[in-house]
Short mmCIF file of C-alpha atoms in Angstrom, two decimals:
data_model
loop_
_atom_site.label_atom_id
_atom_site.label_comp_id
_atom_site.label_asym_id
_atom_site.label_seq_id
_atom_site.Cartn_x
_atom_site.Cartn_y
_atom_site.Cartn_z
CA MET A 5 -72.52 24.07 47.77
CA VAL A 6 -71.93 20.50 47.74
CA VAL A 7 -67.85 20.15 48.29
CA LYS A 8 -66.55 17.26 45.83
CA ILE A 9 -62.89 14.88 46.20
CA ARG A 10 -62.43 14.72 42.54
CA LEU A 11 -59.99 13.66 40.18
CA ALA A 12 -59.19 16.50 37.35
CA ARG A 13 -57.58 15.49 34.23
CA PHE A 14 -54.05 16.99 33.15
CA GLY A 15 -51.68 15.66 31.14
CA ARG A 16 -51.89 15.15 27.35
CA THR A 17 -53.83 13.34 25.09
CA ASN A 18 -53.37 9.22 24.99
CA HIS A 19 -51.45 10.61 28.45
CA PRO A 20 -53.70 10.76 31.23
CA PHE A 21 -52.37 12.21 34.50
CA TYR A 22 -55.22 13.72 37.26
CA ASN A 23 -54.87 15.65 40.20
CA ILE A 24 -56.88 14.61 43.12
CA VAL A 25 -58.38 17.47 44.17
CA VAL A 26 -60.88 19.16 46.60
CA ALA A 27 -63.27 21.77 44.36
CA HIS A 28 -67.84 22.60 44.61
CA SER A 29 -69.21 20.47 42.49
CA ARG A 30 -70.24 23.36 39.82
CA THR A 31 -67.19 24.20 39.20
CA ALA A 32 -65.08 23.43 35.56
CA ARG A 33 -63.14 20.89 35.97
CA ASN A 34 -60.00 21.77 35.70
CA SER A 35 -60.81 25.33 37.30
CA ARG A 36 -58.42 26.00 40.30
CA PRO A 37 -59.55 23.86 43.28
CA LEU A 38 -60.34 24.28 47.29
CA GLU A 39 -56.87 21.91 47.44
CA VAL A 40 -55.19 18.97 45.66
CA ILE A 41 -54.14 15.85 47.75
CA GLY A 42 -52.48 14.00 46.04
CA THR A 43 -52.61 12.59 42.37
CA TYR A 44 -53.07 9.85 40.52
CA ASP A 45 -51.53 7.66 37.79
CA PRO A 46 -53.81 5.69 35.82
CA ILE A 47 -51.03 4.59 33.18
CA PRO A 48 -49.85 0.98 34.66
CA LYS A 49 -46.16 0.71 35.06
CA LYS A 50 -43.26 -1.79 35.35
CA ASP A 51 -40.81 -1.81 37.85
CA PRO A 52 -37.69 -1.85 36.35
CA TYR A 53 -35.31 -4.83 35.84
CA ASP A 54 -39.11 -6.57 37.16
CA ASP A 55 -39.06 -9.41 34.22
CA SER A 56 -42.53 -10.83 35.64
CA GLY A 57 -44.50 -8.57 33.92
CA ARG A 58 -46.05 -7.42 36.98
CA LEU A 59 -47.91 -3.93 36.59
CA HIS A 60 -48.65 -1.05 39.81
CA LYS A 61 -50.12 2.11 39.36
CA ASP A 62 -48.48 4.79 40.88
CA ILE A 63 -51.26 7.60 43.37
CA LYS A 64 -49.65 9.90 46.33
CA LEU A 65 -52.21 10.80 48.65
CA ASP A 66 -52.71 12.92 51.41
CA ILE A 67 -54.47 10.78 53.49
CA THR A 68 -54.76 12.98 57.28
CA ARG A 69 -56.43 15.62 54.47
CA ALA A 70 -58.55 13.24 52.94
CA LYS A 71 -59.99 12.29 56.35
CA TYR A 72 -60.79 15.51 57.70
CA TRP A 73 -62.74 16.22 53.92
CA ILE A 74 -65.17 13.20 54.25
CA GLY A 75 -65.12 13.96 58.01
CA VAL A 76 -66.96 17.69 57.07
CA GLY A 77 -68.91 16.12 54.53
CA ALA A 78 -67.02 16.19 51.28
CA GLN A 79 -68.57 13.71 48.76
CA PRO A 80 -66.41 11.47 46.57
CA THR A 81 -67.19 10.35 42.89
CA ASP A 82 -67.09 6.72 42.66
CA THR A 83 -63.83 6.81 41.40
CA MET A 84 -62.29 8.22 44.16
CA TRP A 85 -64.72 6.00 46.68
CA ARG A 86 -63.21 3.14 45.15
CA LEU A 87 -59.43 5.05 45.72
CA LEU A 88 -60.21 6.04 48.88
CA SER A 89 -61.88 2.13 50.26
CA MET A 90 -58.45 1.01 48.64
CA VAL A 91 -56.54 2.93 51.71
CA GLY A 92 -59.53 2.68 54.52
CA ILE A 93 -60.53 5.55 54.43
CA LEU A 94 -64.61 4.69 53.04
CA PRO A 95 -66.19 0.56 52.74
CA PRO A 96 -66.19 -0.27 50.12
CA LYS A 97 -68.94 0.41 47.81
CA TYR A 98 -69.32 -2.18 44.99
CA ARG A 99 -66.12 -4.65 44.85
CA PRO A 100 -63.80 -5.18 47.63
CA ALA A 101 -60.18 -5.09 46.82
CA THR A 102 -57.83 -8.77 47.43
CA PRO A 103 -56.31 -7.45 50.25
CA SER A 104 -52.51 -8.24 49.21
CA GLN A 105 -50.54 -11.28 50.69
CA ASN A 106 -46.84 -11.07 51.02
CA THR A 107 -46.76 -7.11 51.89
CA GLN A 108 -47.10 -6.00 54.85
CA ASN A 109 -48.60 -2.80 54.59
CA THR A 110 -51.74 -3.47 53.69
CA PRO A 111 -55.02 -0.87 55.66
CA GLN A 112 -57.30 -3.55 56.14
CA ALA A 113 -55.35 -5.54 58.80
CA SER A 114 -54.77 -2.06 59.87
CA ASN A 115 -57.99 -1.27 59.96
CA LYS A 116 -60.06 -4.54 61.47
CA ALA A 117 -57.17 -3.85 64.50
CA MET B 1 -24.52 31.61 -9.49
CA PRO B 2 -21.08 30.12 -10.86
CA PRO B 3 -20.63 30.43 -14.15
CA ARG B 4 -21.40 26.40 -15.63
CA ILE B 5 -19.77 24.44 -17.94
CA ARG B 6 -21.27 22.78 -20.84
CA GLY B 7 -21.71 18.96 -20.51
CA SER B 8 -20.32 18.24 -17.05
CA GLY B 9 -22.38 20.18 -14.70
CA SER B 10 -21.35 18.69 -11.49
CA GLN B 11 -16.97 19.01 -11.90
CA PRO B 12 -15.50 21.76 -10.77
CA LEU B 13 -13.36 24.46 -12.21
CA LEU B 14 -10.32 22.85 -10.22
CA LEU B 15 -11.00 19.50 -11.03
CA LEU B 16 -11.45 19.89 -15.07
CA SER B 17 -7.69 21.88 -14.96
CA SER B 18 -5.94 18.55 -13.29
CA LEU B 19 -7.55 16.49 -15.40
CA GLU B 20 -5.36 13.60 -17.50
CA SER B 21 -5.43 13.01 -20.87
CA ALA B 22 -6.04 9.45 -20.81
CA PRO B 23 -3.75 7.47 -22.91
CA SER B 24 -5.80 5.48 -25.79
CA SER B 25 -3.64 2.01 -24.18
CA SER B 26 -5.67 2.33 -20.20
CA LEU B 27 -8.34 2.19 -22.34
CA PRO B 28 -10.12 -1.06 -21.12
CA PRO B 29 -10.42 -4.11 -23.89
CA SER B 30 -13.69 -4.50 -23.12
CA ALA B 31 -15.22 -1.06 -24.10
CA ALA B 32 -12.59 -1.27 -27.14
CA LEU B 33 -14.34 -4.45 -27.35
CA ALA B 34 -17.90 -3.13 -26.85
CA ALA B 35 -17.26 -0.05 -29.44
CA PRO B 36 -17.50 -1.26 -32.47
CA LEU B 37 -20.39 -3.45 -30.94
CA HIS B 38 -23.33 -0.52 -30.15
CA ARG B 39 -22.49 1.51 -33.61
CA SER B 40 -23.67 -0.70 -35.60
CA THR B 41 -26.86 -1.41 -33.52
CA ALA B 42 -28.05 2.00 -32.02
CA SER B 43 -25.27 4.56 -32.11
CA PRO B 44 -25.29 6.59 -34.68
CA SER B 45 -22.25 8.82 -33.66
CA PRO B 46 -19.05 7.24 -33.93
CA GLN B 47 -17.71 8.93 -30.98
CA CYS B 48 -19.99 8.03 -28.45
CA ASN B 49 -19.59 5.25 -27.32
CA ARG B 50 -23.17 5.54 -25.28
CA SER B 51 -26.31 6.20 -27.27
CA PHE B 52 -28.43 7.02 -23.75
CA SER B 53 -26.44 9.57 -22.02
CA THR B 54 -25.10 12.55 -23.48
CA THR B 55 -22.40 13.20 -20.49
CA PRO B 56 -18.84 12.84 -20.80
CA ALA B 57 -17.21 9.54 -19.61
CA ARG B 58 -15.59 10.58 -16.68
CA GLN B 59 -11.62 10.91 -16.85
CA VAL B 60 -9.54 10.19 -14.94
CA THR B 61 -7.81 12.35 -12.55
CA ARG B 62 -4.15 12.65 -10.95
CA LEU B 63 -5.36 11.70 -8.06
CA ARG B 64 -7.84 9.20 -8.99
CA ARG B 65 -5.46 7.66 -10.55
CA LEU B 66 -2.47 7.96 -7.17
CA PHE B 67 -5.36 6.80 -5.28
CA LYS B 68 -6.15 3.34 -7.28
CA ASP B 69 -2.23 3.28 -6.84
CA TRP B 70 -1.93 2.98 -3.09
CA CYS B 71 -4.57 1.24 -3.03
CA ALA B 72 -3.76 -1.53 -5.19
CA ASN B 73 -0.57 -1.31 -3.25
CA ASN B 74 -1.28 -1.75 0.21
CA ALA B 75 -4.75 -2.58 0.56
CA PRO B 76 -3.75 -6.13 1.09
CA LEU B 77 -2.33 -5.25 4.21
CA PHE B 78 -5.54 -3.64 5.44
CA ARG B 79 -7.62 -5.86 3.99
CA TYR B 80 -6.85 -8.40 7.61
CA PRO B 81 -6.86 -6.55 10.63
CA GLN B 82 -3.77 -8.07 12.46
CA PRO B 83 -3.96 -9.83 15.85
CA GLY B 84 -3.87 -7.68 18.59
CA GLN B 85 -3.05 -4.55 16.60
CA THR B 86 -5.23 -1.30 15.28
CA ASN B 87 -5.75 -1.42 11.93
CA TYR B 88 -5.62 2.35 11.07
CA VAL B 89 -3.92 3.77 8.32
CA SER B 90 -1.13 5.28 10.79
CA ARG B 91 -0.10 0.89 10.88
CA ILE B 92 1.81 3.03 7.59
CA LEU B 93 1.40 6.35 7.20
CA LYS B 94 3.75 8.21 9.33
CA GLN B 95 3.90 10.85 8.21
CA SER B 96 0.82 13.49 7.35
CA ASP B 97 0.59 16.56 5.23
CA PHE B 98 1.12 18.34 7.86
CA HIS B 99 3.25 16.51 10.84
CA GLU B 100 3.90 13.03 12.40
CA VAL B 101 1.57 10.91 12.52
CA TYR B 102 1.40 8.92 15.89
CA PRO B 103 0.06 5.06 15.55
CA ASN B 104 -3.05 5.81 17.75
CA GLN B 105 -4.02 8.23 14.86
CA PRO B 106 -7.12 7.13 13.02
CA PHE B 107 -7.04 9.85 10.79
CA PRO B 108 -3.59 10.76 10.51
CA ASN B 109 -4.74 14.83 9.28
CA ASN B 110 -6.21 14.87 12.91
CA PRO B 111 -4.01 14.83 15.51
CA ALA B 112 -6.07 16.00 18.62
CA PHE B 113 -8.27 12.53 17.36
CA ARG B 114 -6.29 9.49 19.58
CA SER B 115 -7.96 6.45 20.27
CA GLU B 116 -7.84 5.38 23.09
CA PRO B 117 -7.36 1.66 24.40
CA VAL B 118 -10.31 -0.08 25.57
CA LEU B 119 -11.02 -2.40 28.09
CA SER B 120 -10.51 -6.08 26.95
CA GLU B 121 -12.72 -9.53 27.79
CA THR B 122 -9.99 -10.62 30.11
CA ALA B 123 -9.48 -7.56 31.64
CA ARG B 124 -13.46 -6.82 32.45
CA GLU B 125 -13.39 -10.37 33.63
CA THR B 126 -10.67 -9.69 35.99
CA ILE B 127 -12.82 -6.65 37.66
CA TRP B 128 -16.40 -8.77 37.43
CA ARG B 129 -14.11 -12.05 40.02
CA ALA B 130 -12.28 -9.03 42.01
CA VAL B 131 -15.37 -7.47 42.88
CA MET B 132 -18.48 -10.65 42.88
CA VAL B 133 -15.70 -13.41 43.70
CA GLU B 134 -13.21 -11.62 45.92
CA GLY B 135 -15.37 -9.18 47.14
CA LEU B 136 -13.53 -6.65 47.10
CA PRO B 137 -14.73 -2.92 47.53
CA LEU B 138 -15.55 -1.27 44.17
CA LYS B 139 -13.45 2.10 45.29
CA ALA B 140 -10.16 -0.64 46.31
CA VAL B 141 -10.72 -2.61 42.30
CA SER B 142 -9.96 1.17 41.00
CA ALA B 143 -7.04 2.18 42.90
CA GLU B 144 -5.51 -1.68 41.68
CA TYR B 145 -6.50 -1.65 38.29
CA LYS B 146 -6.20 1.97 38.33
CA VAL B 147 -9.91 2.34 36.12
CA ASP B 148 -12.05 4.89 37.44
CA VAL B 149 -14.62 3.78 39.91
CA ARG B 150 -17.47 4.64 38.08
CA ARG B 151 -16.22 2.45 34.65
CA VAL B 152 -15.98 -0.51 37.83
CA ALA B 153 -19.09 -0.27 38.61
CA ALA B 154 -20.36 -0.54 34.78
CA VAL B 155 -17.69 -2.82 34.12
CA VAL B 156 -19.82 -5.14 37.02
CA ARG B 157 -23.00 -4.11 35.73
CA MET B 158 -23.04 -5.34 32.19
CA LYS B 159 -20.80 -8.47 32.98
CA GLU B 160 -23.80 -9.48 35.39
CA ILE B 161 -26.47 -8.82 32.82
CA GLU B 162 -23.74 -10.72 30.44
CA LYS B 163 -23.74 -13.52 32.57
CA LYS B 164 -27.75 -13.45 33.41
CA TRP B 165 -28.37 -14.15 29.19
CA GLU B 166 -25.49 -17.63 29.60
CA ARG B 167 -27.53 -18.59 32.08
CA GLU B 168 -31.02 -17.78 29.96
CA GLY B 169 -29.27 -19.14 26.85
CA LYS B 170 -29.81 -16.01 25.05
CA PRO B 171 -28.29 -15.67 21.86
CA MET B 172 -25.47 -13.09 22.18
CA ALA B 173 -23.30 -11.27 19.46
CA ILE B 174 -20.18 -12.29 20.08
CA PRO B 175 -18.45 -13.10 16.89
CA TYR B 176 -19.50 -8.42 16.09
CA ALA B 177 -18.34 -7.72 20.16
CA LYS B 178 -14.80 -9.94 18.27
CA ALA B 179 -14.46 -8.55 15.02
CA ILE B 180 -15.23 -4.26 16.80
CA MET B 181 -13.04 -5.35 19.99
CA GLY B 182 -9.90 -6.66 17.30
CA MET B 183 -10.29 -3.45 15.62
CA LEU B 184 -9.64 -1.42 18.66
CA PRO B 185 -6.46 -0.72 20.80
CA ARG B 186 -7.42 -3.17 23.37
CA ALA B 187 -4.90 -3.03 27.76
CA ASN B 188 -5.83 -6.13 29.44
CA LEU B 189 -4.87 -5.09 32.67
CA THR B 190 -2.25 -7.59 33.01
CA GLU B 191 0.52 -8.14 36.11
CA ARG B 192 3.33 -6.70 33.42
CA GLU B 193 0.79 -4.29 31.30
CA ARG B 194 0.10 -2.87 34.88
CA ARG B 195 3.44 -2.14 36.56
CA GLU B 196 5.22 -0.59 32.78
CA GLY B 197 2.89 0.40 31.03
CA ARG B 198 0.96 4.30 32.13
CA PRO B 199 -2.42 3.77 34.55
CA PHE B 200 -5.55 2.85 32.06
CA GLU B 201 -7.04 6.17 32.78
CA PRO B 202 -6.66 9.09 36.06
CA ILE B 203 -9.11 7.75 38.70
CA ASN B 204 -8.76 10.50 41.46
CA ASP B 205 -9.22 13.79 39.50
CA ILE B 206 -11.37 16.34 40.82
CA HIS B 207 -13.78 18.30 38.71
CA VAL B 208 -12.99 22.18 38.76
CA HIS B 209 -16.23 24.28 39.71
CA SER B 210 -16.67 27.23 36.97
CA TYR B 211 -17.02 28.88 40.54
CA THR B 212 -14.09 28.82 41.63
CA MET B 213 -12.47 29.80 38.43
CA GLN B 214 -12.00 33.07 39.52
CA GLN B 215 -9.23 35.51 41.35
CA LEU B 216 -10.70 35.54 44.11
CA PHE B 217 -9.83 39.00 47.34
CA VAL B 218 -10.30 37.57 50.66
CA PRO B 219 -9.11 39.37 53.54
CA THR B 220 -8.37 37.43 56.14
CA SER B 221 -6.06 37.74 59.64
CA GLU B 222 -2.72 36.53 59.12
CA SER B 223 -2.55 34.74 62.28
CA ARG B 224 -5.67 32.64 61.11
CA GLU B 225 -5.59 29.39 59.25
CA PHE B 226 -6.66 29.62 56.05
CA THR B 227 -7.36 26.12 55.22
CA ARG B 228 -8.43 24.48 51.65
CA ALA B 229 -11.93 24.12 53.17
CA ASP B 230 -11.85 28.09 54.27
CA ALA B 231 -11.49 28.77 50.72
CA ALA B 232 -13.85 26.60 49.10
CA LYS B 233 -16.60 28.63 51.25
CA ALA B 234 -14.87 31.88 50.11
CA PHE B 235 -16.29 30.60 46.28
CA GLY B 236 -19.72 30.10 47.39
CA ASP B 237 -21.12 28.16 50.04
CA HIS B 238 -22.34 25.05 48.73
CA ILE B 239 -18.44 24.58 46.87
CA LEU B 240 -17.07 21.65 48.28
CA PRO B 241 -12.82 21.79 49.47
CA PRO B 242 -11.29 18.80 47.15
CA ASP B 243 -10.75 16.46 49.87
CA GLU B 244 -14.16 16.50 50.07
CA LYS B 245 -15.18 16.77 45.67
CA MET B 246 -11.95 13.71 45.05
CA ARG B 247 -13.48 9.89 44.45
CA ILE B 248 -11.63 7.43 46.49
CA PRO B 249 -10.56 9.69 49.50
CA GLU B 250 -9.11 6.83 51.38
CA LEU B 251 -6.19 7.18 48.72
CA VAL B 252 -4.45 9.99 50.03
CA GLU B 253 -4.73 8.75 53.72
CA MET B 254 -3.02 5.28 52.21
CA GLU B 255 -0.24 7.68 50.86
CA ARG B 256 0.13 9.96 54.18
CA LYS B 257 0.53 6.67 56.30
CA ILE B 258 2.95 5.43 53.78
CA SER B 259 4.42 8.67 54.02
CA GLN B 260 5.14 8.45 57.23
CA GLY B 261 6.21 5.34 58.31
CA LEU B 262 3.68 2.48 57.73
CA PRO B 263 4.84 -0.53 55.27
CA PRO B 264 3.07 -0.56 52.40
CA PRO B 265 1.17 -3.72 52.32
CA GLN B 266 -0.14 -2.39 55.43
CA ALA B 267 -1.28 0.15 54.36
CA ARG B 268 -2.79 -1.06 51.64
CA ALA B 269 -4.12 -3.51 53.98
CA GLU B 270 -5.40 -0.74 56.09
CA PHE B 271 -6.77 0.90 52.69
CA VAL B 272 -9.16 -1.78 52.01
CA GLU B 273 -10.58 -1.93 55.24
CA GLU B 274 -11.82 1.70 55.17
CA THR B 275 -12.79 1.72 51.31
CA LYS B 276 -14.98 -1.29 52.84
CA LYS B 277 -16.24 0.75 55.60
CA SER B 278 -17.14 3.54 53.28
CA GLU B 279 -19.28 2.08 51.25
CA GLN B 280 -20.56 -0.27 53.80
CA GLU B 281 -21.86 3.15 54.95
CA LEU B 282 -23.21 4.33 51.97
CA ALA B 283 -25.03 0.94 50.98
CA ALA B 284 -26.45 1.42 54.82
CA LYS B 285 -27.39 5.18 53.55
CA MET B 286 -28.92 4.44 50.53
CA ARG B 287 -31.30 0.60 52.16
CA ALA B 288 -32.36 2.99 55.01
CA ARG B 289 -34.09 5.93 52.21
CA LEU B 290 -35.40 3.27 50.38
CA GLN B 291 -36.51 1.69 53.16
CA ALA B 292 -37.96 5.37 54.00
CA ALA B 293 -39.54 5.61 50.94
CA GLU B 294 -41.73 1.95 51.40
CA ASP B 295 -42.80 3.21 54.76
CA ARG B 296 -44.71 6.20 53.10
CA ARG B 297 -45.76 3.44 50.53
CA VAL B 298 -49.53 0.82 50.93
CA ARG B 299 -49.60 -1.39 48.13
CA VAL B 300 -53.20 -2.48 47.38
CA ASP B 301 -53.32 -5.19 44.96
CA SER B 302 -56.80 -5.32 43.39
CA GLY B 303 -55.36 -8.46 40.49
CA ARG B 304 -55.22 -7.23 37.88
CA PHE B 305 -52.53 -4.19 39.28
CA GLU B 306 -50.80 -3.07 42.37
CA PHE B 307 -52.39 0.21 43.20
CA ARG B 308 -49.42 2.38 45.22
CA PHE B 309 -50.47 4.59 47.37
CA GLU B 310 -47.77 6.91 48.60
CA LYS B 311 -48.43 9.16 51.49
CA ILE B 312 -47.57 12.74 50.91
CA ASN B 313 -47.91 16.20 52.54
CA ALA B 314 -50.61 18.15 50.83
CA GLU B 315 -49.49 21.23 52.86
CA GLU B 316 -46.39 22.00 51.39
CA VAL B 317 -47.05 24.19 48.69
CA GLY B 318 -46.24 27.42 49.83
CA PRO B 319 -46.99 30.25 49.74
CA THR B 320 -48.76 31.15 46.42
CA GLY B 321 -49.90 27.48 46.56
CA ARG B 322 -47.07 26.82 43.82
CA ALA B 323 -44.32 25.78 44.93
CA ARG B 324 -41.85 23.32 42.86
CA ARG B 325 -42.00 21.13 45.45
CA ALA B 326 -45.44 20.72 45.94
CA VAL B 327 -48.47 17.78 44.72
CA GLY B 328 -49.88 17.39 40.97
CA TRP B 329 -50.38 19.58 38.00
CA ARG B 330 -50.00 23.78 38.97
CA TYR B 331 -52.47 25.87 38.21
CA GLY B 332 -52.02 28.88 36.60
CA VAL B 333 -48.27 28.10 35.42
CA PRO B 334 -47.37 28.10 31.90
CA LEU B 335 -45.76 23.88 31.31
CA MET B 336 -42.45 24.01 29.79
CA ASP B 337 -42.21 20.68 28.30
CA ARG B 338 -43.36 20.89 25.02
CA LYS B 339 -40.64 23.88 23.91
CA ARG B 340 -38.01 23.20 21.60
CA GLY B 341 -34.72 22.47 22.71
CA GLU B 342 -36.15 20.96 26.37
CA ILE B 343 -34.31 18.02 26.97
CA LYS B 344 -36.19 15.24 27.63
CA ILE B 345 -33.57 12.78 29.17
CA PRO B 346 -35.72 9.49 30.62
CA THR B 347 -34.82 9.29 33.99
CA SER B 348 -36.12 5.39 34.29
CA VAL B 349 -35.36 2.22 33.10
CA GLU B 350 -38.38 0.07 32.71
#
């Protein structure tokens, strides 16, 4: 059976929250996965005491485990492909994310080097 | 069910017994004038001047008459608050039903409720100036003005917001603040007040942990020195000795130096230096923690949103895979967050 890297929806009505899981593709969405390698909070948030109106999304990810699972042939879903391409684990599938100008920790820069 | 009295459903018996028959002269003239008018138009009965209600008019009780008299005599005293004074009833009431009434008692029959002074506008400005302009450490300001260090920090935060709003030209509720402050006892923290009066509040109190409230018998050898640190350890592994629990331990150090013969101005200067050093250490620790968190993070700007990837270790899930600190929502355990009585205090300001 195919091993997928996908999202499992938790949270509440109108308040989604996802576990990033590694699971067999034919198993139910919220069933116990092979491994939970992170979380994805899709609700954009503001920084406290920040008036600029900039929004951010929080993601927790075990990058080492993600790379391992990609290495042994796990197939990410489209959404997970998008997220994994942001940290440089996979090449972008559709539209590449523009790297930020003011931060040092840009994965694209470290990838090219 | 209590027995009902005809025509006065809500009045208790007790009140009825204290009813006074109102003298005919006490009737307001308007009522007397209105009576014949009603009779001629609508009312069939000559006794009742209110044709639309069968409820008898409320008679004046003794208590109500006394209340009205008291108001007529004393209302002008309380209509406009005296500047620099509270507007409590205890200003003129020196004796309640049970005991003596103190001026800081808003409710004469509740001796446990004392209204404590609040920091006045000038006092808050003084504290803000000492911290932000003169650059004194918070602990030193706290010790100088005898204001709790947490309150000092809060005053500085609020003052900063106020000054920011002033710069931005935001409207502020000054009349409201003035009215409220005018009705409360205030502490100005002036030189004279600090020299003569009580301290504003105790600043170096130690929180008493419930574990230390029990009586404990610990066998120890006679030759061994049993310190406060040992006592804390005897009460529990996580119990701190009082020297580590107090907010400003440098204050104790200063007093110790003075008692050993160091001149007080010099001891005070050393105290300020020590507090400055301890606060700088704390700030460095906080900066290091924030930097460590930032180092774990990768920021990717997608145009609309900034995606913040935090690097975690997915293998910290414990032997059952259900460790509390494990990442993500847990499998196979009920969530208690919607249960009644669960505290849902937000942990961040947005």
